[in-house]
Amino acid sequence: MQRLGAKLGFVSGLINQGKAEAFGKTLWRACKGHSIVTHAELEGPLEDPETGEVVKWYVFLISFWGEQIGHKVKKICDCYHCHVYPYPNTAEERREIQEGLNTRIQDLYTVLHKTEDYLRQVLCKAAESVYSRVIQVKKMKAIYHMLNMCSFDVTNKCLIAEVWCPEADLHELRLALEEGSRESGATIPSFMNTIPTKETPPTLVRTNKFTEGFQNIVDAYGVGSYREVNPALFTIITFPFLFAVMFGDLGHGFVMFLFALLLVLNEDHPRLSQSQEIMWMFFNGRYILLLMGLFSVYTGLIYNDCFSKSVNLFGSGWNVSAMYSSSHSPAEQRKMTLWNDSVIRHHRVLQLDPSVPGVFRGPYPLGIDPIWNLATNRLTFLNSFKMKMSVILGIIHMTFGVILGIFNHLHFRKKFNIYLVSIPELLFMLCIFGYLIFMIVYKWLVYSAETSRVAPSILIEFINMFLFPASDTGGLYPGQEHVQRLLLVITALSVPVLFLGKPLFLWWLHHGRSCFGVSRSGYTLVRKESEEEVSLLGSHDIEEGNNQVEDGCREVTCEEFNFGEILMTQVIHSIEYCLGCVSNTASYLRLWALSLAHAQLSDVLWAMLMRVGLRVDAAYGVLLLLPVTALFAVLTVFILLIMEGLSAFLHAIRLHWVEFQNKFYVGAGTKFVPFSLRLLSSKFSDDMA
Amino acid sequence: MLGARCPGGTSAHRSICNSDSPPGLGIPRRAMTAHSFALPVIIFTTFWGLIGIAGPWFVPKGPNRGVIITMLVATAVCCYLFWLIAILAQLNPLFGPQLKNETIWYVHFLWE
């Protein structure tokens, strides 16, 4: 009875889907069956306001009777963190509340929707100008970064910037400062002073779009020291030339030239100039590629190699018919071994003999004779030719490097270096390797087929020059031993001069004079003052531009003279030079090696692909030729052009960086990089991408 | 004509060979020319000499004049040297090409 009088109570709320079952069980156990739980799932997950996750909710309605059970139920709801909502008892109230809630939901939806629309509009408007805003912000940031590097002067009212400026541009700098002051409407104009300094200025080499690539090649090794000879000037030609010596093929060179021509003619196309990574590298080197292709066409013409085939423009210098006995008088026939039809039929290979009259009719006027392409002993001839060519080119290249060093010494007014360093270096190089070139050319000119049996090997002669063998071989020319002895004496005399000449001279100079300062012309450091707009202050007593520079040039101080260090440096330099002469000369043999590799690869590609395709006799051979030619073209591009091209490029760079620049280049400078808003633009494209 | 011995160069020597053409073959005979040494030397020396020595005088004044002159001279020196080495190496061959017998037949009939 008491039970029936108790009021029916309701609790309604929301609970997490995961906890719903546990909640139900707990309720059942706690209320001992005196409560009824109904629950339904809410459609659509809603966001949990505490954790922010989107979960599924269950709405439940607990009906119980009795006060104490009601407390228990409420406590359990609290423990489970349910969201409890008031549940009215009567049906009308429930309906009212429901309608009110519906209206509220509608209103809230409308408000949210409108807010989102508004937000979208604002963002779209902002997005139109965000790109220019970003650029403006970046520019401002860069300018402020630059301003941060300035320092305040004593009055704290203006900024002082110490800058390096090329002497040729000083006038323009002044004009630019005036114009800037005028355009910004400053009351006090900016001005500049030049102050002398002892610091080493950065190195500026003005380049245009053509020379920039070559300058980058040199700078990658090391930026030149201030005012020293710039090897990039000569690299413009020697680098593509040495590349072409290693690459030498008319057809491949022409393809490379066409590719580079395409890049050059389209260099204003925006997609090319902003291309990424690999294409960007090709694009930046388009002028280098152009020259490399051109020179490769020339060396291909000289090597007589066009897709591994030779071109017969002038008629070969070798005459096969003259080897036949029918072409000669019987008197001559008895002296030499000549051919007739049966001889040819019985022997698979026969060698032409240049000592037979009429067989060799003169050197081919442009390059290698085309008959060598048909010969089986082609490599024997080509190897000898290419090895000698590599050595000759290498020695001339290195000698040129030493001569450039002389220009360096002349410029820095250290004439003693010429007599004590450059001349001994030149003598050393020329007496040994210049003599080698002489022997090579002498043998080419003097020895022919008649004397081929007694023709001495250049290599053996060269080695014997140093070994003084007891046996008296014929030698290359009469009087050879005396000439070689004289050259060796000159070399032996120049080595100690190279080792000790400069240190001793400097020591004598230092002890003969009281003070030995570095004789360099003072560099001018440009000082620029820029005045801020100080409109807050009333009258400003900012100093006029005639500020006296605090200190003029600093005193010339006596430099420490460390004989041991100078001696060590010179000894190391000399040893490096002398040993380097030998090793670097041999290093130039890579010109031979790579051109041989290229020619052989090209030959293999032709023999394996095109010849197989061209030899098919049947009618379908024409159709077969299409994919074969396509494959030949693809492999030519990838293996011969790209792979071999990269390889030859790398080796040509190595020859320049090590063998050539070792002889004169110091490369210890810093690059002059002025502030330029144009440099920021590359950062924009990077960030936008 | 024997192989040239001295670098002074032999004079150009053109001769039409009167060898018997095989009967029945109507292949026209190419006039067999001997290659001189002096003529190519003169031609190429003047060519690269024009480029390397005379060319620099004609470069217009401008900021790039020095670069262009250096390029011309370097090109002339490199290319001339390369060609010279090639022709000197073949001036007095110590041995001849070794040909397969098929090649010999081919060359005999087609080139000569």
PDB file of N, CA and C in Angstrom, chain A residues 208 210 237 241 298-299 302-303 312 314-315 317-321 344 347-352 360-363 365-369 375-377 381 385 389 396 444-445 447-449 452, chain B residues 1-2 5 32-35 37 40 44 48 64 67 70-71 74-75 78-79 81-83 85-101 103-105 107-108 111-112:
ATOM      1  N   ASN A 208      76.672  37.595 -67.165  1.00  0.00           N
ATOM      2  CA  ASN A 208      75.366  37.686 -67.816  1.00  0.00           C
ATOM      3  C   ASN A 208      74.810  36.270 -67.914  1.00  0.00           C
ATOM      4  N   PHE A 210      74.765  34.151 -70.075  1.00  0.00           N
ATOM      5  CA  PHE A 210      75.582  33.162 -70.755  1.00  0.00           C
ATOM      6  C   PHE A 210      76.735  32.696 -69.885  1.00  0.00           C
ATOM      7  N   ILE A 237      85.360  27.981 -72.819  1.00  0.00           N
ATOM      8  CA  ILE A 237      85.683  27.213 -74.019  1.00  0.00           C
ATOM      9  C   ILE A 237      86.350  25.888 -73.665  1.00  0.00           C
ATOM     10  N   PHE A 241      85.200  21.967 -74.602  1.00  0.00           N
ATOM     11  CA  PHE A 241      86.143  21.301 -75.491  1.00  0.00           C
ATOM     12  C   PHE A 241      86.599  19.980 -74.898  1.00  0.00           C
ATOM     13  N   TYR A 298      82.106  19.046 -83.637  1.00  0.00           N
ATOM     14  CA  TYR A 298      83.420  19.224 -84.260  1.00  0.00           C
ATOM     15  C   TYR A 298      84.334  18.037 -83.981  1.00  0.00           C
ATOM     16  N   THR A 299      84.407  17.622 -82.706  1.00  0.00           N
ATOM     17  CA  THR A 299      85.294  16.495 -82.411  1.00  0.00           C
ATOM     18  C   THR A 299      84.771  15.207 -83.032  1.00  0.00           C
ATOM     19  N   ILE A 302      86.125  15.207 -86.404  1.00  0.00           N
ATOM     20  CA  ILE A 302      87.542  14.843 -86.447  1.00  0.00           C
ATOM     21  C   ILE A 302      87.723  13.364 -86.131  1.00  0.00           C
ATOM     22  N   TYR A 303      87.015  12.844 -85.144  1.00  0.00           N
ATOM     23  CA  TYR A 303      87.123  11.418 -84.855  1.00  0.00           C
ATOM     24  C   TYR A 303      86.470  10.579 -85.954  1.00  0.00           C
ATOM     25  N   ASN A 312      82.737   9.413 -95.249  1.00  0.00           N
ATOM     26  CA  ASN A 312      83.814   9.461 -96.227  1.00  0.00           C
ATOM     27  C   ASN A 312      83.589  10.656 -97.133  1.00  0.00           C
ATOM     28  N   PHE A 314      86.145  12.880 -98.360  1.00  0.00           N
ATOM     29  CA  PHE A 314      87.192  13.244 -99.305  1.00  0.00           C
ATOM     30  C   PHE A 314      87.803  12.043 -99.995  1.00  0.00           C
ATOM     31  N   GLY A 315      87.297  10.854 -99.719  1.00  0.00           N
ATOM     32  CA  GLY A 315      88.004   9.699-100.287  1.00  0.00           C
ATOM     33  C   GLY A 315      89.117   9.271 -99.351  1.00  0.00           C
ATOM     34  N   GLY A 317      92.465   7.755 -97.738  1.00  0.00           N
ATOM     35  CA  GLY A 317      93.858   7.845 -98.136  1.00  0.00           C
ATOM     36  C   GLY A 317      94.496   6.490 -98.368  1.00  0.00           C
ATOM     37  N   TRP A 318      93.789   5.426 -98.064  1.00  0.00           N
ATOM     38  CA  TRP A 318      94.357   4.088 -98.201  1.00  0.00           C
ATOM     39  C   TRP A 318      93.769   3.434 -99.457  1.00  0.00           C
ATOM     40  N   ASN A 319      94.626   2.911-100.264  1.00  0.00           N
ATOM     41  CA  ASN A 319      94.218   2.335-101.524  1.00  0.00           C
ATOM     42  C   ASN A 319      94.434   0.833-101.476  1.00  0.00           C
ATOM     43  N   VAL A 320      93.327   0.083-101.600  1.00  0.00           N
ATOM     44  CA  VAL A 320      93.449  -1.377-101.512  1.00  0.00           C
ATOM     45  C   VAL A 320      94.015  -1.957-102.802  1.00  0.00           C
ATOM     46  N   SER A 321      93.633  -1.368-103.931  1.00  0.00           N
ATOM     47  CA  SER A 321      94.056  -1.942-105.216  1.00  0.00           C
ATOM     48  C   SER A 321      95.561  -1.973-105.349  1.00  0.00           C
ATOM     49  N   ILE A 344      93.512 -13.541-101.342  1.00  0.00           N
ATOM     50  CA  ILE A 344      92.414 -12.932-100.589  1.00  0.00           C
ATOM     51  C   ILE A 344      91.388 -13.981-100.212  1.00  0.00           C
ATOM     52  N   HIS A 347      92.719 -16.062 -97.113  1.00  0.00           N
ATOM     53  CA  HIS A 347      92.959 -15.443 -95.806  1.00  0.00           C
ATOM     54  C   HIS A 347      91.742 -14.645 -95.369  1.00  0.00           C
ATOM     55  N   ARG A 348      91.369 -14.807 -94.119  1.00  0.00           N
ATOM     56  CA  ARG A 348      90.199 -14.078 -93.629  1.00  0.00           C
ATOM     57  C   ARG A 348      90.499 -12.589 -93.437  1.00  0.00           C
ATOM     58  N   VAL A 349      91.675 -12.317 -92.888  1.00  0.00           N
ATOM     59  CA  VAL A 349      92.040 -10.912 -92.694  1.00  0.00           C
ATOM     60  C   VAL A 349      93.399 -10.674 -93.311  1.00  0.00           C
ATOM     61  N   LEU A 350      93.562  -9.519 -93.907  1.00  0.00           N
ATOM     62  CA  LEU A 350      94.836  -9.142 -94.483  1.00  0.00           C
ATOM     63  C   LEU A 350      95.116  -7.696 -94.103  1.00  0.00           C
ATOM     64  N   GLN A 351      96.379  -7.418 -93.936  1.00  0.00           N
ATOM     65  CA  GLN A 351      96.728  -6.071 -93.498  1.00  0.00           C
ATOM     66  C   GLN A 351      97.377  -5.302 -94.641  1.00  0.00           C
ATOM     67  N   LEU A 352      96.966  -4.047 -94.797  1.00  0.00           N
ATOM     68  CA  LEU A 352      97.590  -3.198 -95.804  1.00  0.00           C
ATOM     69  C   LEU A 352      98.975  -2.779 -95.315  1.00  0.00           C
ATOM     70  N   PHE A 360      99.339   3.934 -99.429  1.00  0.00           N
ATOM     71  CA  PHE A 360      98.954   5.085 -98.603  1.00  0.00           C
ATOM     72  C   PHE A 360      99.216   6.339 -99.406  1.00  0.00           C
ATOM     73  N   ARG A 361      98.146   7.063 -99.643  1.00  0.00           N
ATOM     74  CA  ARG A 361      98.299   8.192-100.553  1.00  0.00           C
ATOM     75  C   ARG A 361      98.196   9.537 -99.857  1.00  0.00           C
ATOM     76  N   GLY A 362      98.389   9.543 -98.596  1.00  0.00           N
ATOM     77  CA  GLY A 362      98.355  10.849 -97.950  1.00  0.00           C
ATOM     78  C   GLY A 362      97.350  10.871 -96.814  1.00  0.00           C
ATOM     79  N   PRO A 363      97.580  11.704 -95.845  1.00  0.00           N
ATOM     80  CA  PRO A 363      96.665  11.733 -94.709  1.00  0.00           C
ATOM     81  C   PRO A 363      95.321  12.322 -95.099  1.00  0.00           C
ATOM     82  N   PRO A 365      92.368  14.633 -95.006  1.00  0.00           N
ATOM     83  CA  PRO A 365      92.506  16.039 -94.615  1.00  0.00           C
ATOM     84  C   PRO A 365      91.706  16.463 -93.392  1.00  0.00           C
ATOM     85  N   LEU A 366      90.597  15.786 -93.089  1.00  0.00           N
ATOM     86  CA  LEU A 366      89.800  16.248 -91.950  1.00  0.00           C
ATOM     87  C   LEU A 366      89.553  15.081 -91.019  1.00  0.00           C
ATOM     88  N   GLY A 367      90.489  14.850 -90.113  1.00  0.00           N
ATOM     89  CA  GLY A 367      90.213  13.866 -89.083  1.00  0.00           C
ATOM     90  C   GLY A 367      90.785  12.500 -89.400  1.00  0.00           C
ATOM     91  N   ILE A 368      90.127  11.504 -88.850  1.00  0.00           N
ATOM     92  CA  ILE A 368      90.602  10.120 -88.970  1.00  0.00           C
ATOM     93  C   ILE A 368      90.074   9.533 -90.286  1.00  0.00           C
ATOM     94  N   ASP A 369      90.918   8.805 -90.950  1.00  0.00           N
ATOM     95  CA  ASP A 369      90.565   8.204 -92.225  1.00  0.00           C
ATOM     96  C   ASP A 369      89.372   7.249 -92.044  1.00  0.00           C
ATOM     97  N   ALA A 375      88.288  -1.460 -90.315  1.00  0.00           N
ATOM     98  CA  ALA A 375      89.431  -2.302 -90.012  1.00  0.00           C
ATOM     99  C   ALA A 375      89.227  -3.042 -88.703  1.00  0.00           C
ATOM    100  N   THR A 376      89.820  -4.219 -88.597  1.00  0.00           N
ATOM    101  CA  THR A 376      89.718  -4.966 -87.352  1.00  0.00           C
ATOM    102  C   THR A 376      90.733  -4.494 -86.325  1.00  0.00           C
ATOM    103  N   ASN A 377      91.823  -3.890 -86.810  1.00  0.00           N
ATOM    104  CA  ASN A 377      92.801  -3.390 -85.844  1.00  0.00           C
ATOM    105  C   ASN A 377      92.631  -1.890 -85.614  1.00  0.00           C
ATOM    106  N   PHE A 381      95.283   1.448 -83.717  1.00  0.00           N
ATOM    107  CA  PHE A 381      95.657   2.760 -84.217  1.00  0.00           C
ATOM    108  C   PHE A 381      95.062   3.866 -83.365  1.00  0.00           C
ATOM    109  N   PHE A 385      96.793   6.952 -81.139  1.00  0.00           N
ATOM    110  CA  PHE A 385      96.489   8.339 -81.458  1.00  0.00           C
ATOM    111  C   PHE A 385      95.879   9.074 -80.275  1.00  0.00           C
ATOM    112  N   MET A 389      97.230  12.158 -78.017  1.00  0.00           N
ATOM    113  CA  MET A 389      96.455  13.393 -78.038  1.00  0.00           C
ATOM    114  C   MET A 389      96.111  13.841 -76.617  1.00  0.00           C
ATOM    115  N   ILE A 396      99.471  20.903 -72.382  1.00  0.00           N
ATOM    116  CA  ILE A 396      99.218  22.287 -72.775  1.00  0.00           C
ATOM    117  C   ILE A 396      98.253  22.958 -71.803  1.00  0.00           C
ATOM    118  N   TRP A 444     106.173  11.286 -85.028  1.00  0.00           N
ATOM    119  CA  TRP A 444     105.144  11.349 -86.060  1.00  0.00           C
ATOM    120  C   TRP A 444     105.700  11.834 -87.385  1.00  0.00           C
ATOM    121  N   LEU A 445     106.600  12.806 -87.309  1.00  0.00           N
ATOM    122  CA  LEU A 445     107.046  13.426 -88.536  1.00  0.00           C
ATOM    123  C   LEU A 445     108.141  12.636 -89.225  1.00  0.00           C
ATOM    124  N   TYR A 447     109.424   9.251 -88.525  1.00  0.00           N
ATOM    125  CA  TYR A 447     109.406   7.808 -88.747  1.00  0.00           C
ATOM    126  C   TYR A 447     108.224   7.442 -89.614  1.00  0.00           C
ATOM    127  N   SER A 448     108.454   6.631 -90.617  1.00  0.00           N
ATOM    128  CA  SER A 448     107.339   6.223 -91.468  1.00  0.00           C
ATOM    129  C   SER A 448     107.409   4.713 -91.632  1.00  0.00           C
ATOM    130  N   ALA A 449     106.674   4.213 -92.610  1.00  0.00           N
ATOM    131  CA  ALA A 449     106.539   2.764 -92.718  1.00  0.00           C
ATOM    132  C   ALA A 449     107.861   2.083 -93.036  1.00  0.00           C
ATOM    133  N   SER A 452     109.679   1.625 -89.900  1.00  0.00           N
ATOM    134  CA  SER A 452     108.832   1.243 -88.774  1.00  0.00           C
ATOM    135  C   SER A 452     109.484   0.165 -87.932  1.00  0.00           C
TER     136      SER A 452
ATOM    137  N   MET B   1     102.803   7.375-104.981  1.00  0.00           N
ATOM    138  CA  MET B   1     103.346   8.439-104.140  1.00  0.00           C
ATOM    139  C   MET B   1     103.677   7.855-102.785  1.00  0.00           C
ATOM    140  N   LEU B   2     104.902   7.989-102.389  1.00  0.00           N
ATOM    141  CA  LEU B   2     105.283   7.435-101.093  1.00  0.00           C
ATOM    142  C   LEU B   2     104.734   8.305 -99.973  1.00  0.00           C
ATOM    143  N   ARG B   5     107.477  12.433 -96.049  1.00  0.00           N
ATOM    144  CA  ARG B   5     108.506  12.271 -95.019  1.00  0.00           C
ATOM    145  C   ARG B   5     108.699  13.538 -94.217  1.00  0.00           C
ATOM    146  N   MET B  32      91.060   8.867-108.924  1.00  0.00           N
ATOM    147  CA  MET B  32      91.763   8.575-107.690  1.00  0.00           C
ATOM    148  C   MET B  32      92.680   9.734-107.364  1.00  0.00           C
ATOM    149  N   THR B  33      92.386  10.324-106.264  1.00  0.00           N
ATOM    150  CA  THR B  33      93.185  11.477-105.884  1.00  0.00           C
ATOM    151  C   THR B  33      94.078  11.094-104.723  1.00  0.00           C
ATOM    152  N   ALA B  34      95.236  11.635-104.768  1.00  0.00           N
ATOM    153  CA  ALA B  34      96.110  11.487-103.620  1.00  0.00           C
ATOM    154  C   ALA B  34      95.907  12.696-102.723  1.00  0.00           C
ATOM    155  N   HIS B  35      95.977  12.470-101.435  1.00  0.00           N
ATOM    156  CA  HIS B  35      95.782  13.575-100.518  1.00  0.00           C
ATOM    157  C   HIS B  35      97.095  14.268-100.285  1.00  0.00           C
ATOM    158  N   PHE B  37      99.409  17.046 -98.205  1.00  0.00           N
ATOM    159  CA  PHE B  37      99.484  17.461 -96.811  1.00  0.00           C
ATOM    160  C   PHE B  37      99.484  18.970 -96.710  1.00  0.00           C
ATOM    161  N   PRO B  40      95.648  20.979 -96.987  1.00  0.00           N
ATOM    162  CA  PRO B  40      94.810  21.100 -95.783  1.00  0.00           C
ATOM    163  C   PRO B  40      95.454  21.960 -94.703  1.00  0.00           C
ATOM    164  N   PHE B  44      93.436  25.061 -93.232  1.00  0.00           N
ATOM    165  CA  PHE B  44      92.987  25.117 -91.842  1.00  0.00           C
ATOM    166  C   PHE B  44      93.729  26.171 -91.048  1.00  0.00           C
ATOM    167  N   TRP B  48      91.528  28.907 -89.069  1.00  0.00           N
ATOM    168  CA  TRP B  48      91.534  29.173 -87.635  1.00  0.00           C
ATOM    169  C   TRP B  48      92.337  30.426 -87.309  1.00  0.00           C
ATOM    170  N   ASN B  64      80.929  42.972 -73.183  1.00  0.00           N
ATOM    171  CA  ASN B  64      81.318  41.577 -73.360  1.00  0.00           C
ATOM    172  C   ASN B  64      82.487  41.413 -74.296  1.00  0.00           C
ATOM    173  N   VAL B  67      85.266  39.015 -73.110  1.00  0.00           N
ATOM    174  CA  VAL B  67      84.842  37.609 -73.059  1.00  0.00           C
ATOM    175  C   VAL B  67      84.811  37.028 -74.468  1.00  0.00           C
ATOM    176  N   THR B  70      88.287  36.401 -75.843  1.00  0.00           N
ATOM    177  CA  THR B  70      88.875  35.207 -75.237  1.00  0.00           C
ATOM    178  C   THR B  70      88.270  33.945 -75.815  1.00  0.00           C
ATOM    179  N   MET B  71      86.950  33.984 -75.997  1.00  0.00           N
ATOM    180  CA  MET B  71      86.300  32.790 -76.543  1.00  0.00           C
ATOM    181  C   MET B  71      86.806  32.481 -77.938  1.00  0.00           C
ATOM    182  N   ALA B  74      90.431  31.148 -77.781  1.00  0.00           N
ATOM    183  CA  ALA B  74      90.497  29.808 -77.188  1.00  0.00           C
ATOM    184  C   ALA B  74      89.927  28.769 -78.138  1.00  0.00           C
ATOM    185  N   THR B  75      88.795  29.122 -78.777  1.00  0.00           N
ATOM    186  CA  THR B  75      88.207  28.171 -79.723  1.00  0.00           C
ATOM    187  C   THR B  75      89.181  27.871 -80.846  1.00  0.00           C
ATOM    188  N   CYS B  78      92.123  25.677 -79.554  1.00  0.00           N
ATOM    189  CA  CYS B  78      91.730  24.295 -79.234  1.00  0.00           C
ATOM    190  C   CYS B  78      91.425  23.511 -80.497  1.00  0.00           C
ATOM    191  N   CYS B  79      90.594  24.091 -81.359  1.00  0.00           N
ATOM    192  CA  CYS B  79      90.152  23.325 -82.516  1.00  0.00           C
ATOM    193  C   CYS B  79      91.303  23.097 -83.498  1.00  0.00           C
ATOM    194  N   LEU B  81      94.497  22.944 -82.794  1.00  0.00           N
ATOM    195  CA  LEU B  81      95.395  21.955 -82.195  1.00  0.00           C
ATOM    196  C   LEU B  81      94.846  20.551 -82.359  1.00  0.00           C
ATOM    197  N   PHE B  82      93.558  20.404 -82.129  1.00  0.00           N
ATOM    198  CA  PHE B  82      92.952  19.084 -82.207  1.00  0.00           C
ATOM    199  C   PHE B  82      93.045  18.525 -83.625  1.00  0.00           C
ATOM    200  N   TRP B  83      92.732  19.395 -84.606  1.00  0.00           N
ATOM    201  CA  TRP B  83      92.823  18.931 -85.987  1.00  0.00           C
ATOM    202  C   TRP B  83      94.260  18.608 -86.360  1.00  0.00           C
ATOM    203  N   ILE B  85      96.743  17.609 -84.445  1.00  0.00           N
ATOM    204  CA  ILE B  85      97.165  16.332 -83.869  1.00  0.00           C
ATOM    205  C   ILE B  85      96.620  15.183 -84.700  1.00  0.00           C
ATOM    206  N   ALA B  86      95.347  15.313 -85.126  1.00  0.00           N
ATOM    207  CA  ALA B  86      94.755  14.223 -85.900  1.00  0.00           C
ATOM    208  C   ALA B  86      95.482  14.008 -87.215  1.00  0.00           C
ATOM    209  N   ILE B  87      95.849  15.104 -87.880  1.00  0.00           N
ATOM    210  CA  ILE B  87      96.468  14.897 -89.180  1.00  0.00           C
ATOM    211  C   ILE B  87      97.938  14.508 -89.045  1.00  0.00           C
ATOM    212  N   LEU B  88      98.618  15.005 -88.004  1.00  0.00           N
ATOM    213  CA  LEU B  88     100.006  14.612 -87.826  1.00  0.00           C
ATOM    214  C   LEU B  88     100.125  13.140 -87.474  1.00  0.00           C
ATOM    215  N   ALA B  89      99.123  12.634 -86.727  1.00  0.00           N
ATOM    216  CA  ALA B  89      99.201  11.228 -86.316  1.00  0.00           C
ATOM    217  C   ALA B  89      99.077  10.291 -87.513  1.00  0.00           C
ATOM    218  N   GLN B  90      98.455  10.794 -88.596  1.00  0.00           N
ATOM    219  CA  GLN B  90      98.251   9.911 -89.747  1.00  0.00           C
ATOM    220  C   GLN B  90      99.222  10.188 -90.869  1.00  0.00           C
ATOM    221  N   LEU B  91     100.140  11.123 -90.649  1.00  0.00           N
ATOM    222  CA  LEU B  91     101.012  11.546 -91.729  1.00  0.00           C
ATOM    223  C   LEU B  91     101.896  10.404 -92.202  1.00  0.00           C
ATOM    224  N   ASN B  92     102.535   9.742 -91.262  1.00  0.00           N
ATOM    225  CA  ASN B  92     103.439   8.646 -91.612  1.00  0.00           C
ATOM    226  C   ASN B  92     103.014   7.412 -90.846  1.00  0.00           C
ATOM    227  N   PRO B  93     102.050   6.695 -91.381  1.00  0.00           N
ATOM    228  CA  PRO B  93     101.575   5.541 -90.613  1.00  0.00           C
ATOM    229  C   PRO B  93     102.618   4.439 -90.560  1.00  0.00           C
ATOM    230  N   LEU B  94     102.751   3.832 -89.403  1.00  0.00           N
ATOM    231  CA  LEU B  94     103.716   2.758 -89.249  1.00  0.00           C
ATOM    232  C   LEU B  94     103.121   1.408 -89.586  1.00  0.00           C
ATOM    233  N   PHE B  95     101.819   1.337 -89.576  1.00  0.00           N
ATOM    234  CA  PHE B  95     101.174   0.101 -89.973  1.00  0.00           C
ATOM    235  C   PHE B  95      99.849   0.444 -90.621  1.00  0.00           C
ATOM    236  N   GLY B  96      99.299  -0.513 -91.349  1.00  0.00           N
ATOM    237  CA  GLY B  96      98.088  -0.222 -92.074  1.00  0.00           C
ATOM    238  C   GLY B  96      96.886  -0.908 -91.462  1.00  0.00           C
ATOM    239  N   PRO B  97      95.713  -0.598 -91.987  1.00  0.00           N
ATOM    240  CA  PRO B  97      94.505  -1.232 -91.453  1.00  0.00           C
ATOM    241  C   PRO B  97      94.425  -2.688 -91.864  1.00  0.00           C
ATOM    242  N   GLN B  98      93.884  -3.481 -91.005  1.00  0.00           N
ATOM    243  CA  GLN B  98      93.721  -4.906 -91.234  1.00  0.00           C
ATOM    244  C   GLN B  98      92.264  -5.126 -91.603  1.00  0.00           C
ATOM    245  N   LEU B  99      92.058  -5.590 -92.845  1.00  0.00           N
ATOM    246  CA  LEU B  99      90.684  -5.691 -93.323  1.00  0.00           C
ATOM    247  C   LEU B  99      90.296  -7.144 -93.532  1.00  0.00           C
ATOM    248  N   LYS B 100      89.015  -7.391 -93.358  1.00  0.00           N
ATOM    249  CA  LYS B 100      88.519  -8.728 -93.674  1.00  0.00           C
ATOM    250  C   LYS B 100      88.447  -8.861 -95.196  1.00  0.00           C
ATOM    251  N   ASN B 101      88.479 -10.101 -95.683  1.00  0.00           N
ATOM    252  CA  ASN B 101      88.548 -10.261 -97.145  1.00  0.00           C
ATOM    253  C   ASN B 101      87.273  -9.744 -97.812  1.00  0.00           C
ATOM    254  N   THR B 103      85.601  -7.161 -96.859  1.00  0.00           N
ATOM    255  CA  THR B 103      85.769  -5.724 -96.930  1.00  0.00           C
ATOM    256  C   THR B 103      86.711  -5.344 -98.066  1.00  0.00           C
ATOM    257  N   ILE B 104      87.766  -6.169 -98.237  1.00  0.00           N
ATOM    258  CA  ILE B 104      88.719  -5.860 -99.299  1.00  0.00           C
ATOM    259  C   ILE B 104      88.039  -5.906-100.642  1.00  0.00           C
ATOM    260  N   TRP B 105      87.220  -6.958-100.884  1.00  0.00           N
ATOM    261  CA  TRP B 105      86.501  -7.031-102.152  1.00  0.00           C
ATOM    262  C   TRP B 105      85.611  -5.815-102.341  1.00  0.00           C
ATOM    263  N   VAL B 107      85.718  -2.803-100.937  1.00  0.00           N
ATOM    264  CA  VAL B 107      86.424  -1.540-101.144  1.00  0.00           C
ATOM    265  C   VAL B 107      87.056  -1.512-102.532  1.00  0.00           C
ATOM    266  N   HIS B 108      87.580  -2.665-102.936  1.00  0.00           N
ATOM    267  CA  HIS B 108      88.260  -2.746-104.232  1.00  0.00           C
ATOM    268  C   HIS B 108      87.316  -2.396-105.356  1.00  0.00           C
ATOM    269  N   TRP B 111      85.074   1.496-104.047  1.00  0.00           N
ATOM    270  CA  TRP B 111      85.765   2.762-103.832  1.00  0.00           C
ATOM    271  C   TRP B 111      86.806   3.021-104.910  1.00  0.00           C
ATOM    272  N   GLU B 112      87.212   1.963-105.592  1.00  0.00           N
ATOM    273  CA  GLU B 112      88.307   2.205-106.535  1.00  0.00           C
ATOM    274  C   GLU B 112      88.030   1.635-107.906  1.00  0.00           C
TER     275      GLU B 112
END
